[in-house]
PDB file of C-alpha atoms and ligand atoms in Angstrom:
ATOM      1  CA  UNK U  64     -41.190 -16.746  -2.767  1.00 44.00           C
ATOM      2  CA  UNK U  65     -38.338 -16.324  -0.623  1.00 49.00           C
ATOM      3  CA  UNK U  66     -35.285 -19.241  -1.357  1.00 50.00           C
ATOM      4  CA  UNK U  67     -38.455 -21.842  -1.641  1.00 57.00           C
ATOM      5  CA  UNK U  68     -39.489 -23.621   1.792  1.00 58.00           C
ATOM      6  CA  UNK U  69     -36.688 -23.305   4.365  1.00 62.00           C
ATOM      7  CA  UNK U  70     -38.788 -25.149   6.986  1.00 59.00           C
ATOM      8  CA  UNK U  71     -39.078 -23.580  10.203  1.00 58.00           C
ATOM      9  CA  UNK U  72     -41.036 -20.482  10.468  1.00 59.00           C
ATOM     10  CA  UNK U  73     -39.282 -18.887  13.316  1.00 54.00           C
ATOM     11  CA  UNK U  74     -40.976 -15.555  13.994  1.00 60.00           C
ATOM     12  CA  UNK U  75     -37.933 -14.797  17.172  1.00 62.00           C
ATOM     13  CA  UNK U  76     -34.369 -15.206  16.469  1.00 63.00           C
ATOM     14  CA  UNK U  77     -32.281 -18.700  15.811  1.00 70.00           C
ATOM     15  CA  UNK U  78     -29.620 -19.874  14.614  1.00 78.00           C
ATOM     16  CA  UNK U  79     -31.543 -20.935  11.340  1.00 88.00           C
ATOM     17  CA  UNK U  80     -33.482 -18.942   8.683  1.00 93.00           C
ATOM     18  CA  UNK U  81     -36.678 -18.990   8.763  1.00 91.00           C
ATOM     19  CA  UNK U  82     -38.991 -17.538   5.849  1.00 91.00           C
ATOM     20  CA  UNK U  83     -39.318 -14.214   8.110  1.00 90.00           C
ATOM     21  CA  UNK U  84     -35.711 -13.781   7.822  1.00 93.00           C
ATOM     22  CA  UNK U  85     -35.638 -13.742   3.775  1.00 95.00           C
ATOM     23  CA  UNK U  86     -38.221 -11.887   3.599  1.00 95.00           C
ATOM     24  CA  UNK U  87     -38.245  -9.109   6.187  1.00 94.00           C
ATOM     25  CA  UNK U  88     -34.502  -9.186   7.911  1.00 95.00           C
ATOM     26  CA  UNK U  89     -32.121 -10.253   4.384  1.00 97.00           C
ATOM     27  CA  UNK U  90     -34.828  -8.934   1.085  1.00 97.00           C
ATOM     28  CA  UNK U  91     -31.545  -7.515  -0.702  1.00 98.00           C
ATOM     29  CA  UNK U  92     -29.757 -11.176  -0.358  1.00 98.00           C
ATOM     30  CA  UNK U  93     -32.034 -13.351   0.013  1.00 98.00           C
ATOM     31  CA  UNK U  94     -33.450 -15.480  -3.337  1.00 97.00           C
ATOM     32  CA  UNK U  95     -36.391 -13.315  -5.020  1.00 96.00           C
ATOM     33  CA  UNK U  96     -36.809 -17.154  -7.241  1.00 96.00           C
ATOM     34  CA  UNK U  97     -35.942 -20.747  -7.141  1.00 94.00           C
ATOM     35  CA  UNK U  98     -33.228 -20.109 -10.337  1.00 95.00           C
ATOM     36  CA  UNK U  99     -31.591 -16.541  -8.980  1.00 97.00           C
ATOM     37  CA  UNK U 100     -28.320 -16.002  -8.515  1.00 97.00           C
ATOM     38  CA  UNK U 101     -26.783 -13.032  -9.090  1.00 97.00           C
ATOM     39  CA  UNK U 102     -23.683 -12.459 -11.136  1.00 98.00           C
ATOM     40  CA  UNK U 103     -20.558  -9.577 -11.272  1.00 98.00           C
ATOM     41  CA  UNK U 104     -17.788  -8.747 -12.447  1.00 98.00           C
ATOM     42  CA  UNK U 105     -14.597  -7.939 -10.888  1.00 98.00           C
ATOM     43  CA  UNK U 106     -11.471  -6.987 -13.430  1.00 98.00           C
ATOM     44  CA  UNK U 107     -13.156  -8.930 -16.141  1.00 98.00           C
ATOM     45  CA  UNK U 108     -13.464 -12.090 -13.797  1.00 98.00           C
ATOM     46  CA  UNK U 109     -17.020 -13.397 -13.388  1.00 98.00           C
ATOM     47  CA  UNK U 110     -18.384 -14.154 -10.200  1.00 98.00           C
ATOM     48  CA  UNK U 111     -21.510 -16.402 -10.268  1.00 98.00           C
ATOM     49  CA  UNK U 112     -21.542 -17.776 -13.588  1.00 98.00           C
ATOM     50  CA  UNK U 113     -19.614 -21.253 -15.241  1.00 98.00           C
ATOM     51  CA  UNK U 114     -16.235 -19.713 -13.894  1.00 98.00           C
ATOM     52  CA  UNK U 115     -14.470 -21.170 -10.514  1.00 98.00           C
ATOM     53  CA  UNK U 116     -12.301 -18.456 -10.632  1.00 98.00           C
ATOM     54  CA  UNK U 117      -9.054 -19.281  -8.521  1.00 99.00           C
ATOM     55  CA  UNK U 118      -7.143 -16.501  -5.764  1.00 99.00           C
ATOM     56  CA  UNK U 119      -3.730 -17.918  -4.536  1.00 99.00           C
ATOM     57  CA  UNK U 120      -1.051 -15.943  -2.737  1.00 98.00           C
ATOM     58  CA  UNK U 121       0.567 -16.128   0.180  1.00 98.00           C
ATOM     59  CA  UNK U 122      -0.704 -15.453   3.754  1.00 96.00           C
ATOM     60  CA  UNK U 123       1.203 -11.929   4.235  1.00 96.00           C
ATOM     61  CA  UNK U 124       3.063  -9.699   1.603  1.00 97.00           C
ATOM     62  CA  UNK U 125       5.912 -10.701   2.527  1.00 95.00           C
ATOM     63  CA  UNK U 126       8.280  -8.896  -0.121  1.00 96.00           C
ATOM     64  CA  UNK U 127       8.439  -7.313  -3.596  1.00 98.00           C
ATOM     65  CA  UNK U 128      10.202 -10.311  -4.983  1.00 98.00           C
ATOM     66  CA  UNK U 129       7.966 -12.956  -3.190  1.00 98.00           C
ATOM     67  CA  UNK U 130       5.100 -11.254  -4.576  1.00 98.00           C
ATOM     68  CA  UNK U 131       6.009 -10.990  -7.828  1.00 98.00           C
ATOM     69  CA  UNK U 132       7.310 -15.700  -8.106  1.00 98.00           C
ATOM     70  CA  UNK U 133       4.057 -16.081  -6.557  1.00 98.00           C
ATOM     71  CA  UNK U 134       1.738 -13.686  -9.267  1.00 98.00           C
ATOM     72  CA  UNK U 135       4.016 -15.396 -11.935  1.00 98.00           C
ATOM     73  CA  UNK U 136       4.161 -19.001 -10.857  1.00 98.00           C
ATOM     74  CA  UNK U 137       0.692 -18.627  -9.728  1.00 98.00           C
ATOM     75  CA  UNK U 138      -1.045 -17.053 -13.410  1.00 98.00           C
ATOM     76  CA  UNK U 139       0.311 -19.780 -15.241  1.00 98.00           C
ATOM     77  CA  UNK U 140      -1.140 -22.313 -13.384  1.00 98.00           C
ATOM     78  CA  UNK U 141      -4.006 -20.768 -13.958  1.00 98.00           C
ATOM     79  CA  UNK U 142      -5.393 -18.715 -11.166  1.00 98.00           C
ATOM     80  CA  UNK U 143      -7.506 -15.935 -11.819  1.00 98.00           C
ATOM     81  CA  UNK U 144      -6.854 -13.551  -8.836  1.00 99.00           C
ATOM     82  CA  UNK U 145      -3.542 -12.591  -6.949  1.00 98.00           C
ATOM     83  CA  UNK U 146      -3.944 -12.900  -2.920  1.00 98.00           C
ATOM     84  CA  UNK U 147      -1.995 -11.429  -0.242  1.00 98.00           C
ATOM     85  CA  UNK U 148      -2.228  -9.657   2.844  1.00 97.00           C
ATOM     86  CA  UNK U 149      -0.359  -6.363   4.030  1.00 96.00           C
ATOM     87  CA  UNK U 150      -2.637  -5.310   6.650  1.00 95.00           C
ATOM     88  CA  UNK U 151      -3.265  -8.680   8.122  1.00 93.00           C
ATOM     89  CA  UNK U 152      -4.758  -9.855  11.691  1.00 92.00           C
ATOM     90  CA  UNK U 153      -2.123 -11.111  13.369  1.00 88.00           C
ATOM     91  CA  UNK U 154      -3.349 -13.743  15.621  1.00 86.00           C
ATOM     92  CA  UNK U 155      -1.001 -12.124  18.847  1.00 84.00           C
ATOM     93  CA  UNK U 156       0.717  -8.755  18.765  1.00 80.00           C
ATOM     94  CA  UNK U 157       4.522  -9.805  19.612  1.00 82.00           C
ATOM     95  CA  UNK U 158       6.137  -8.882  15.868  1.00 69.00           C
ATOM     96  CA  UNK U 159       9.281 -10.488  14.241  1.00 72.00           C
ATOM     97  CA  UNK U 160      11.151 -10.299  10.848  1.00 65.00           C
ATOM     98  CA  UNK U 161       8.837 -13.039  10.384  1.00 61.00           C
ATOM     99  CA  UNK U 162       6.052 -12.271  12.313  1.00 65.00           C
ATOM    100  CA  UNK U 163       4.133  -8.354  10.859  1.00 84.00           C
ATOM    101  CA  UNK U 164       2.326  -6.552   8.670  1.00 90.00           C
ATOM    102  CA  UNK U 165       3.599  -4.441   5.587  1.00 94.00           C
ATOM    103  CA  UNK U 166       0.972  -2.290   5.347  1.00 94.00           C
ATOM    104  CA  UNK U 167       1.243   0.156   2.187  1.00 96.00           C
ATOM    105  CA  UNK U 168       4.110  -0.640   0.860  1.00 96.00           C
ATOM    106  CA  UNK U 169       2.832  -4.637   0.897  1.00 97.00           C
ATOM    107  CA  UNK U 170      -0.328  -2.965  -1.495  1.00 98.00           C
ATOM    108  CA  UNK U 171       2.413  -1.373  -3.780  1.00 98.00           C
ATOM    109  CA  UNK U 172       4.135  -5.095  -4.460  1.00 98.00           C
ATOM    110  CA  UNK U 173       1.024  -6.320  -5.129  1.00 98.00           C
ATOM    111  CA  UNK U 174       0.741  -3.461  -7.951  1.00 98.00           C
ATOM    112  CA  UNK U 175       4.280  -4.708  -8.811  1.00 98.00           C
ATOM    113  CA  UNK U 176       3.480  -7.971  -9.154  1.00 98.00           C
ATOM    114  CA  UNK U 177      -0.287  -7.064 -10.994  1.00 98.00           C
ATOM    115  CA  UNK U 178       2.170  -4.966 -13.003  1.00 98.00           C
ATOM    116  CA  UNK U 179       3.845  -7.904 -13.976  1.00 98.00           C
ATOM    117  CA  UNK U 180       1.958 -10.344 -14.936  1.00 98.00           C
ATOM    118  CA  UNK U 181      -1.709  -8.517 -15.210  1.00 98.00           C
ATOM    119  CA  UNK U 182      -3.522 -10.239 -12.026  1.00 98.00           C
ATOM    120  CA  UNK U 183      -6.012  -9.061 -10.059  1.00 98.00           C
ATOM    121  CA  UNK U 184      -6.006  -7.990  -6.553  1.00 99.00           C
ATOM    122  CA  UNK U 185      -7.829  -9.218  -3.065  1.00 99.00           C
ATOM    123  CA  UNK U 186      -6.623  -7.890   0.622  1.00 98.00           C
ATOM    124  CA  UNK U 187      -8.474  -7.840   3.758  1.00 98.00           C
ATOM    125  CA  UNK U 188      -9.157  -4.590   4.591  1.00 98.00           C
ATOM    126  CA  UNK U 189      -9.586  -4.586   8.606  1.00 97.00           C
ATOM    127  CA  UNK U 190      -9.566  -0.660   9.359  1.00 97.00           C
ATOM    128  CA  UNK U 191     -12.172   2.172   8.160  1.00 98.00           C
ATOM    129  CA  UNK U 192      -9.026   4.028   7.996  1.00 98.00           C
ATOM    130  CA  UNK U 193      -7.581   2.029   5.494  1.00 98.00           C
ATOM    131  CA  UNK U 194     -10.567   1.868   3.409  1.00 98.00           C
ATOM    132  CA  UNK U 195      -9.112   4.405   1.164  1.00 98.00           C
ATOM    133  CA  UNK U 196      -5.388   3.272   0.691  1.00 98.00           C
ATOM    134  CA  UNK U 197      -6.457  -0.530  -0.303  1.00 98.00           C
ATOM    135  CA  UNK U 198      -8.691   0.404  -2.154  1.00 98.00           C
ATOM    136  CA  UNK U 199      -6.490   1.832  -4.220  1.00 98.00           C
ATOM    137  CA  UNK U 200      -4.549  -1.366  -4.859  1.00 98.00           C
ATOM    138  CA  UNK U 201      -7.697  -3.794  -4.140  1.00 98.00           C
ATOM    139  CA  UNK U 202      -9.785  -4.867  -7.063  1.00 98.00           C
ATOM    140  CA  UNK U 203     -11.725  -7.122  -4.415  1.00 99.00           C
ATOM    141  CA  UNK U 204     -11.945  -5.824  -0.763  1.00 99.00           C
ATOM    142  CA  UNK U 205     -11.537  -8.736   1.271  1.00 98.00           C
ATOM    143  CA  UNK U 206     -13.314  -8.447   5.170  1.00 98.00           C
ATOM    144  CA  UNK U 207     -11.249 -11.568   7.206  1.00 98.00           C
ATOM    145  CA  UNK U 208     -13.610 -13.988   9.481  1.00 98.00           C
ATOM    146  CA  UNK U 209     -13.257 -11.681  12.223  1.00 98.00           C
ATOM    147  CA  UNK U 210     -14.808  -8.537  11.029  1.00 98.00           C
ATOM    148  CA  UNK U 211     -17.525 -10.279   9.806  1.00 98.00           C
ATOM    149  CA  UNK U 212     -19.741  -8.325  12.204  1.00 98.00           C
ATOM    150  CA  UNK U 213     -17.697  -5.214  12.238  1.00 98.00           C
ATOM    151  CA  UNK U 214     -21.346  -3.441  11.455  1.00 98.00           C
ATOM    152  CA  UNK U 215     -19.615  -0.202  10.582  1.00 98.00           C
ATOM    153  CA  UNK U 216     -16.344  -1.085   8.592  1.00 98.00           C
ATOM    154  CA  UNK U 217     -18.787  -3.679   5.979  1.00 99.00           C
ATOM    155  CA  UNK U 218     -20.969  -0.182   5.835  1.00 98.00           C
ATOM    156  CA  UNK U 219     -18.082   1.829   5.014  1.00 98.00           C
ATOM    157  CA  UNK U 220     -16.634  -0.907   2.901  1.00 99.00           C
ATOM    158  CA  UNK U 221     -19.994  -1.352   1.425  1.00 98.00           C
ATOM    159  CA  UNK U 222     -20.150   2.313   0.502  1.00 98.00           C
ATOM    160  CA  UNK U 223     -17.163   2.763  -1.752  1.00 98.00           C
ATOM    161  CA  UNK U 224     -19.078   0.082  -4.144  1.00 98.00           C
ATOM    162  CA  UNK U 225     -16.427  -1.848  -5.377  1.00 98.00           C
ATOM    163  CA  UNK U 226     -16.227  -5.642  -5.546  1.00 98.00           C
ATOM    164  CA  UNK U 227     -16.408  -7.923  -1.818  1.00 99.00           C
ATOM    165  CA  UNK U 228     -15.205 -11.168  -0.233  1.00 99.00           C
ATOM    166  CA  UNK U 229     -17.069 -11.739   2.649  1.00 99.00           C
ATOM    167  CA  UNK U 230     -15.134 -14.229   4.724  1.00 98.00           C
ATOM    168  CA  UNK U 231     -17.859 -16.610   7.077  1.00 98.00           C
ATOM    169  CA  UNK U 232     -16.690 -15.475  11.243  1.00 98.00           C
ATOM    170  CA  UNK U 233     -15.180 -18.693  12.699  1.00 98.00           C
ATOM    171  CA  UNK U 234     -17.934 -18.776  14.569  1.00 96.00           C
ATOM    172  CA  UNK U 235     -21.138 -17.896  12.592  1.00 96.00           C
ATOM    173  CA  UNK U 236     -24.128 -19.339  11.495  1.00 96.00           C
ATOM    174  CA  UNK U 237     -25.327 -19.020   7.719  1.00 97.00           C
ATOM    175  CA  UNK U 238     -27.605 -16.566   8.923  1.00 97.00           C
ATOM    176  CA  UNK U 239     -25.398 -14.473  10.752  1.00 96.00           C
ATOM    177  CA  UNK U 240     -23.329 -14.159   7.328  1.00 98.00           C
ATOM    178  CA  UNK U 241     -26.367 -13.382   5.606  1.00 98.00           C
ATOM    179  CA  UNK U 242     -27.242 -10.643   7.732  1.00 98.00           C
ATOM    180  CA  UNK U 243     -24.109  -9.788   7.976  1.00 98.00           C
ATOM    181  CA  UNK U 244     -23.467  -9.160   3.937  1.00 98.00           C
ATOM    182  CA  UNK U 245     -26.927  -7.492   4.141  1.00 98.00           C
ATOM    183  CA  UNK U 246     -25.062  -4.472   5.654  1.00 98.00           C
ATOM    184  CA  UNK U 247     -23.343  -3.985   2.403  1.00 98.00           C
ATOM    185  CA  UNK U 248     -25.870  -5.197  -0.102  1.00 98.00           C
ATOM    186  CA  UNK U 249     -27.870  -2.497   1.503  1.00 98.00           C
ATOM    187  CA  UNK U 250     -24.896  -0.041   0.283  1.00 98.00           C
ATOM    188  CA  UNK U 251     -24.146  -1.253  -2.900  1.00 98.00           C
ATOM    189  CA  UNK U 252     -28.352  -0.658  -2.957  1.00 98.00           C
ATOM    190  CA  UNK U 253     -28.184   2.803  -2.514  1.00 98.00           C
ATOM    191  CA  UNK U 254     -25.953   3.100  -4.957  1.00 98.00           C
ATOM    192  CA  UNK U 255     -27.891   1.190  -7.258  1.00 98.00           C
ATOM    193  CA  UNK U 256     -25.699  -0.502  -7.999  1.00 95.00           C
ATOM    194  CA  UNK U 257     -26.532  -4.819  -7.765  1.00 95.00           C
ATOM    195  CA  UNK U 258     -24.594  -6.510  -4.357  1.00 97.00           C
ATOM    196  CA  UNK U 259     -20.817  -7.033  -6.074  1.00 98.00           C
ATOM    197  CA  UNK U 260     -20.673  -9.362  -2.890  1.00 99.00           C
ATOM    198  CA  UNK U 261     -19.336 -13.007  -3.260  1.00 99.00           C
ATOM    199  CA  UNK U 262     -19.464 -15.087   0.449  1.00 99.00           C
ATOM    200  CA  UNK U 263     -16.495 -17.182   1.557  1.00 99.00           C
ATOM    201  CA  UNK U 264     -16.492 -20.116   3.788  1.00 98.00           C
ATOM    202  CA  UNK U 265     -12.782 -20.605   5.238  1.00 98.00           C
ATOM    203  CA  UNK U 266     -13.292 -22.733   8.316  1.00 98.00           C
ATOM    204  CA  UNK U 267     -15.437 -23.073  11.990  1.00 98.00           C
ATOM    205  CA  UNK U 268     -15.038 -23.898  14.827  1.00 96.00           C
ATOM    206  CA  UNK U 269     -15.983 -28.018  15.663  1.00 95.00           C
ATOM    207  CA  UNK U 270     -14.505 -30.407  18.274  1.00 94.00           C
ATOM    208  CA  UNK U 271     -12.970 -32.684  16.492  1.00 94.00           C
ATOM    209  CA  UNK U 272     -10.691 -31.672  13.251  1.00 94.00           C
ATOM    210  CA  UNK U 273      -8.941 -34.598  13.413  1.00 94.00           C
ATOM    211  CA  UNK U 274      -5.143 -33.183  13.815  1.00 93.00           C
ATOM    212  CA  UNK U 275      -3.699 -31.245  16.239  1.00 90.00           C
ATOM    213  CA  UNK U 276      -2.978 -28.203  14.710  1.00 88.00           C
ATOM    214  CA  UNK U 277      -5.855 -26.990  12.512  1.00 90.00           C
ATOM    215  CA  UNK U 278      -8.094 -25.083  14.173  1.00 89.00           C
ATOM    216  CA  UNK U 279     -11.217 -25.368  11.991  1.00 96.00           C
ATOM    217  CA  UNK U 280     -13.080 -27.345  10.075  1.00 97.00           C
ATOM    218  CA  UNK U 281     -14.404 -26.833   6.697  1.00 98.00           C
ATOM    219  CA  UNK U 282     -18.060 -26.432   6.352  1.00 98.00           C
ATOM    220  CA  UNK U 283     -18.618 -27.448   2.301  1.00 98.00           C
ATOM    221  CA  UNK U 284     -22.606 -28.243   3.501  1.00 98.00           C
ATOM    222  CA  UNK U 285     -22.931 -24.423   3.614  1.00 98.00           C
ATOM    223  CA  UNK U 286     -22.474 -23.600   0.362  1.00 98.00           C
ATOM    224  CA  UNK U 287     -25.787 -25.475  -1.242  1.00 98.00           C
ATOM    225  CA  UNK U 288     -27.517 -23.848   1.826  1.00 97.00           C
ATOM    226  CA  UNK U 289     -26.345 -20.821   0.805  1.00 98.00           C
ATOM    227  CA  UNK U 290     -27.805 -21.504  -2.441  1.00 98.00           C
ATOM    228  CA  UNK U 291     -30.667 -22.770  -1.273  1.00 97.00           C
ATOM    229  CA  UNK U 292     -31.273 -18.834   0.392  1.00 98.00           C
ATOM    230  CA  UNK U 293     -29.552 -16.982  -1.331  1.00 98.00           C
ATOM    231  CA  UNK U 294     -28.211 -15.214  -4.830  1.00 98.00           C
ATOM    232  CA  UNK U 295     -25.059 -14.163  -3.886  1.00 98.00           C
ATOM    233  CA  UNK U 296     -21.578 -16.353  -5.035  1.00 98.00           C
ATOM    234  CA  UNK U 297     -19.992 -18.557  -2.107  1.00 98.00           C
ATOM    235  CA  UNK U 298     -16.701 -19.782  -2.416  1.00 98.00           C
ATOM    236  CA  UNK U 299     -14.203 -21.448  -0.667  1.00 98.00           C
ATOM    237  CA  UNK U 300     -10.824 -21.591   0.642  1.00 98.00           C
ATOM    238  CA  UNK U 301      -9.671 -25.024   1.717  1.00 98.00           C
ATOM    239  CA  UNK U 302      -6.199 -23.627   3.070  1.00 98.00           C
ATOM    240  CA  UNK U 303      -7.885 -21.471   6.397  1.00 97.00           C
ATOM    241  CA  UNK U 304      -9.872 -24.231   7.264  1.00 97.00           C
ATOM    242  CA  UNK U 305      -8.155 -27.121   6.753  1.00 97.00           C
ATOM    243  CA  UNK U 306      -5.003 -25.436   8.716  1.00 96.00           C
ATOM    244  CA  UNK U 307      -2.821 -28.130   6.600  1.00 97.00           C
ATOM    245  CA  UNK U 308      -1.160 -27.792   3.258  1.00 97.00           C
ATOM    246  CA  UNK U 309      -1.894 -32.119   2.655  1.00 97.00           C
ATOM    247  CA  UNK U 310      -5.733 -31.703   3.422  1.00 97.00           C
ATOM    248  CA  UNK U 311      -5.816 -28.813   0.404  1.00 98.00           C
ATOM    249  CA  UNK U 312      -6.261 -30.154  -2.581  1.00 98.00           C
ATOM    250  CA  UNK U 313      -9.398 -33.715  -1.783  1.00 98.00           C
ATOM    251  CA  UNK U 314     -11.027 -30.241  -0.428  1.00 98.00           C
ATOM    252  CA  UNK U 315     -10.356 -28.256  -3.064  1.00 98.00           C
ATOM    253  CA  UNK U 316     -12.193 -30.493  -5.228  1.00 98.00           C
ATOM    254  CA  UNK U 317     -15.060 -31.356  -2.707  1.00 98.00           C
ATOM    255  CA  UNK U 318     -15.682 -27.567  -2.546  1.00 98.00           C
ATOM    256  CA  UNK U 319     -15.932 -27.803  -7.106  1.00 98.00           C
ATOM    257  CA  UNK U 320     -17.582 -30.092  -6.571  1.00 98.00           C
ATOM    258  CA  UNK U 321     -20.015 -29.156  -4.088  1.00 98.00           C
ATOM    259  CA  UNK U 322     -21.213 -25.978  -5.731  1.00 98.00           C
ATOM    260  CA  UNK U 323     -18.095 -23.091  -4.897  1.00 98.00           C
ATOM    261  CA  UNK U 324     -18.583 -20.769  -6.784  1.00 98.00           C
ATOM    262  CA  UNK U 325     -14.847 -19.507  -6.625  1.00 98.00           C
ATOM    263  CA  UNK U 326     -11.555 -21.134  -4.295  1.00 98.00           C
ATOM    264  CA  UNK U 327      -8.852 -19.213  -2.328  1.00 98.00           C
ATOM    265  CA  UNK U 328      -5.928 -20.702  -1.292  1.00 98.00           C
ATOM    266  CA  UNK U 329      -2.764 -19.487  -0.243  1.00 98.00           C
ATOM    267  CA  UNK U 330       0.224 -20.745  -2.210  1.00 98.00           C
ATOM    268  CA  UNK U 331       4.238 -19.445  -0.974  1.00 98.00           C
ATOM    269  CA  UNK U 332       7.531 -20.353  -3.501  1.00 98.00           C
ATOM    270  CA  UNK U 333       9.243 -21.245  -0.308  1.00 98.00           C
ATOM    271  CA  UNK U 334       6.428 -22.807   1.737  1.00 97.00           C
ATOM    272  CA  UNK U 335       9.003 -23.698   4.799  1.00 97.00           C
ATOM    273  CA  UNK U 336      10.421 -20.435   5.093  1.00 95.00           C
ATOM    274  CA  UNK U 337       6.707 -18.778   4.893  1.00 94.00           C
ATOM    275  CA  UNK U 338       6.440 -15.909   7.626  1.00 90.00           C
ATOM    276  CA  UNK U 339       2.879 -17.199   8.482  1.00 90.00           C
ATOM    277  CA  UNK U 340       1.177 -20.003   8.396  1.00 91.00           C
ATOM    278  CA  UNK U 341       3.805 -22.472   6.736  1.00 94.00           C
ATOM    279  CA  UNK U 342       1.771 -25.957   7.642  1.00 95.00           C
ATOM    280  CA  UNK U 343      -1.201 -24.666   5.132  1.00 96.00           C
ATOM    281  CA  UNK U 344       0.158 -22.957   2.159  1.00 97.00           C
ATOM    282  CA  UNK U 345       0.702 -25.381  -1.628  1.00 98.00           C
ATOM    283  CA  UNK U 346       3.982 -24.750  -3.303  1.00 98.00           C
ATOM    284  CA  UNK U 347       3.927 -23.686  -7.095  1.00 98.00           C
ATOM    285  CA  UNK U 348       4.433 -27.455  -7.547  1.00 98.00           C
ATOM    286  CA  UNK U 349       1.513 -28.215  -5.197  1.00 98.00           C
ATOM    287  CA  UNK U 350      -0.412 -25.585  -6.881  1.00 98.00           C
ATOM    288  CA  UNK U 351      -0.166 -26.717 -10.949  1.00 98.00           C
ATOM    289  CA  UNK U 352      -1.343 -29.767  -9.385  1.00 98.00           C
ATOM    290  CA  UNK U 353      -3.920 -28.777  -8.071  1.00 98.00           C
ATOM    291  CA  UNK U 354      -5.306 -26.864 -10.679  1.00 98.00           C
ATOM    292  CA  UNK U 355      -5.180 -29.498 -13.234  1.00 98.00           C
ATOM    293  CA  UNK U 356      -7.215 -32.199 -10.196  1.00 98.00           C
ATOM    294  CA  UNK U 357      -9.306 -29.453 -10.429  1.00 98.00           C
ATOM    295  CA  UNK U 358     -10.703 -29.333 -14.087  1.00 98.00           C
ATOM    296  CA  UNK U 359     -11.744 -32.679 -14.720  1.00 98.00           C
ATOM    297  CA  UNK U 360     -14.012 -31.602 -11.961  1.00 98.00           C
ATOM    298  CA  UNK U 361     -14.991 -28.685 -12.794  1.00 98.00           C
ATOM    299  CA  UNK U 362     -16.653 -29.943 -16.089  1.00 98.00           C
ATOM    300  CA  UNK U 363     -17.926 -32.905 -14.653  1.00 98.00           C
ATOM    301  CA  UNK U 364     -20.516 -30.581 -13.582  1.00 98.00           C
ATOM    302  CA  UNK U 365     -20.587 -27.895 -15.780  1.00 98.00           C
ATOM    303  CA  UNK U 366     -18.215 -25.600 -14.723  1.00 98.00           C
ATOM    304  CA  UNK U 367     -15.201 -24.624 -15.523  1.00 98.00           C
ATOM    305  CA  UNK U 368     -11.510 -22.975 -14.164  1.00 98.00           C
ATOM    306  CA  UNK U 369     -10.201 -21.943 -16.909  1.00 97.00           C
ATOM    307  CA  UNK U 370     -11.442 -18.126 -18.218  1.00 87.00           C
TER     308      UNK U 370
HETATM  309  C1  LIG S 749      -6.854 -14.700   4.910  1.00 90.35           C
HETATM  310  O1  LIG S 749      -6.990 -14.597   3.814  1.00 90.35           O
HETATM  311  O2  LIG S 749      -5.442 -14.687   5.255  1.00 90.35           O
HETATM  312  C2  LIG S 749      -6.605 -14.541   6.634  1.00 90.35           C
HETATM  313  C3  LIG S 749      -6.447 -13.574   7.214  1.00 90.35           C
HETATM  314  O3  LIG S 749      -8.359 -15.089   6.706  1.00 90.35           O
HETATM  315  P1  LIG S 749      -8.851 -15.940   7.809  1.00 90.35           P
HETATM  316  O4  LIG S 749     -10.124 -14.462   7.608  1.00 90.35           O
HETATM  317  O5  LIG S 749     -10.197 -16.382   6.858  1.00 90.35           O
HETATM  318  O6  LIG S 749      -8.374 -16.383   8.698  1.00 90.35           O
HETATM  319 MN1  LIG S 750      -3.802 -16.229   5.938  1.00 90.35          MN
END
């Protein structure tokens, strides 16, 4: 029994998962019984349990002052992880003072923020040659949407044995996503450890996104669909999905209600002046309001956002 009756018994590659896929192509990430769920700890925070961990912080670690201020604010409001990109997959290559990659400096500023607040760090690693330096500072390694199918990167990240957040490719099916997760799970298995992977839905390309600036649509349906097929926890990132801050709160609440095992959102102390993606980030005050709204929704379904 692997994940219940998926309906289609498809011997050929398709867009949706088949029983054959679950049994033979993703044996490590497929559920083995209906109540099979992985839980793992990262920096003392449990994933896959009752807690819905919240990861908050700016798109880019712009400078030390900004990340420390953000960390203090999000910690006070109840975040469990500090997020922020030091190595950035920027959509176009022309850098300016407002559009840049802080690289190892950004990692050092994240470390200062961690020392100030105790918040663990989740940050993106984009290429194999940077795994070593990112792993020195990060508690969880983030694989971004654009790298979901970068199989050599997945393998090398897996070899570190560190907890990994695997974002969904914005054009990828659940089938593609779980097959990518299997690459990391395979390396964790070789290290004789359970898979420490959390999936993260961050919006997919769709014909209608309801605003000219919105590039993606959040696929909340993938949360129960993933939970039907895999024992890995799955989280949701409404900031990248909506690309529009006024929609973030409702999609945070809806993600919890849909069963998300974690949440990520972009928070910046001064959203209008955020170096990257100012339309999608929440202020510290908005984040506090969102957290307050999340509490009763989580409780209503037997979860909590309070560690
Ligand atoms: C991010 O988390 O800042 C990011 C670049 O996300 P994604 O890979 O989902 O676009
Ligand atoms: Mn971002």
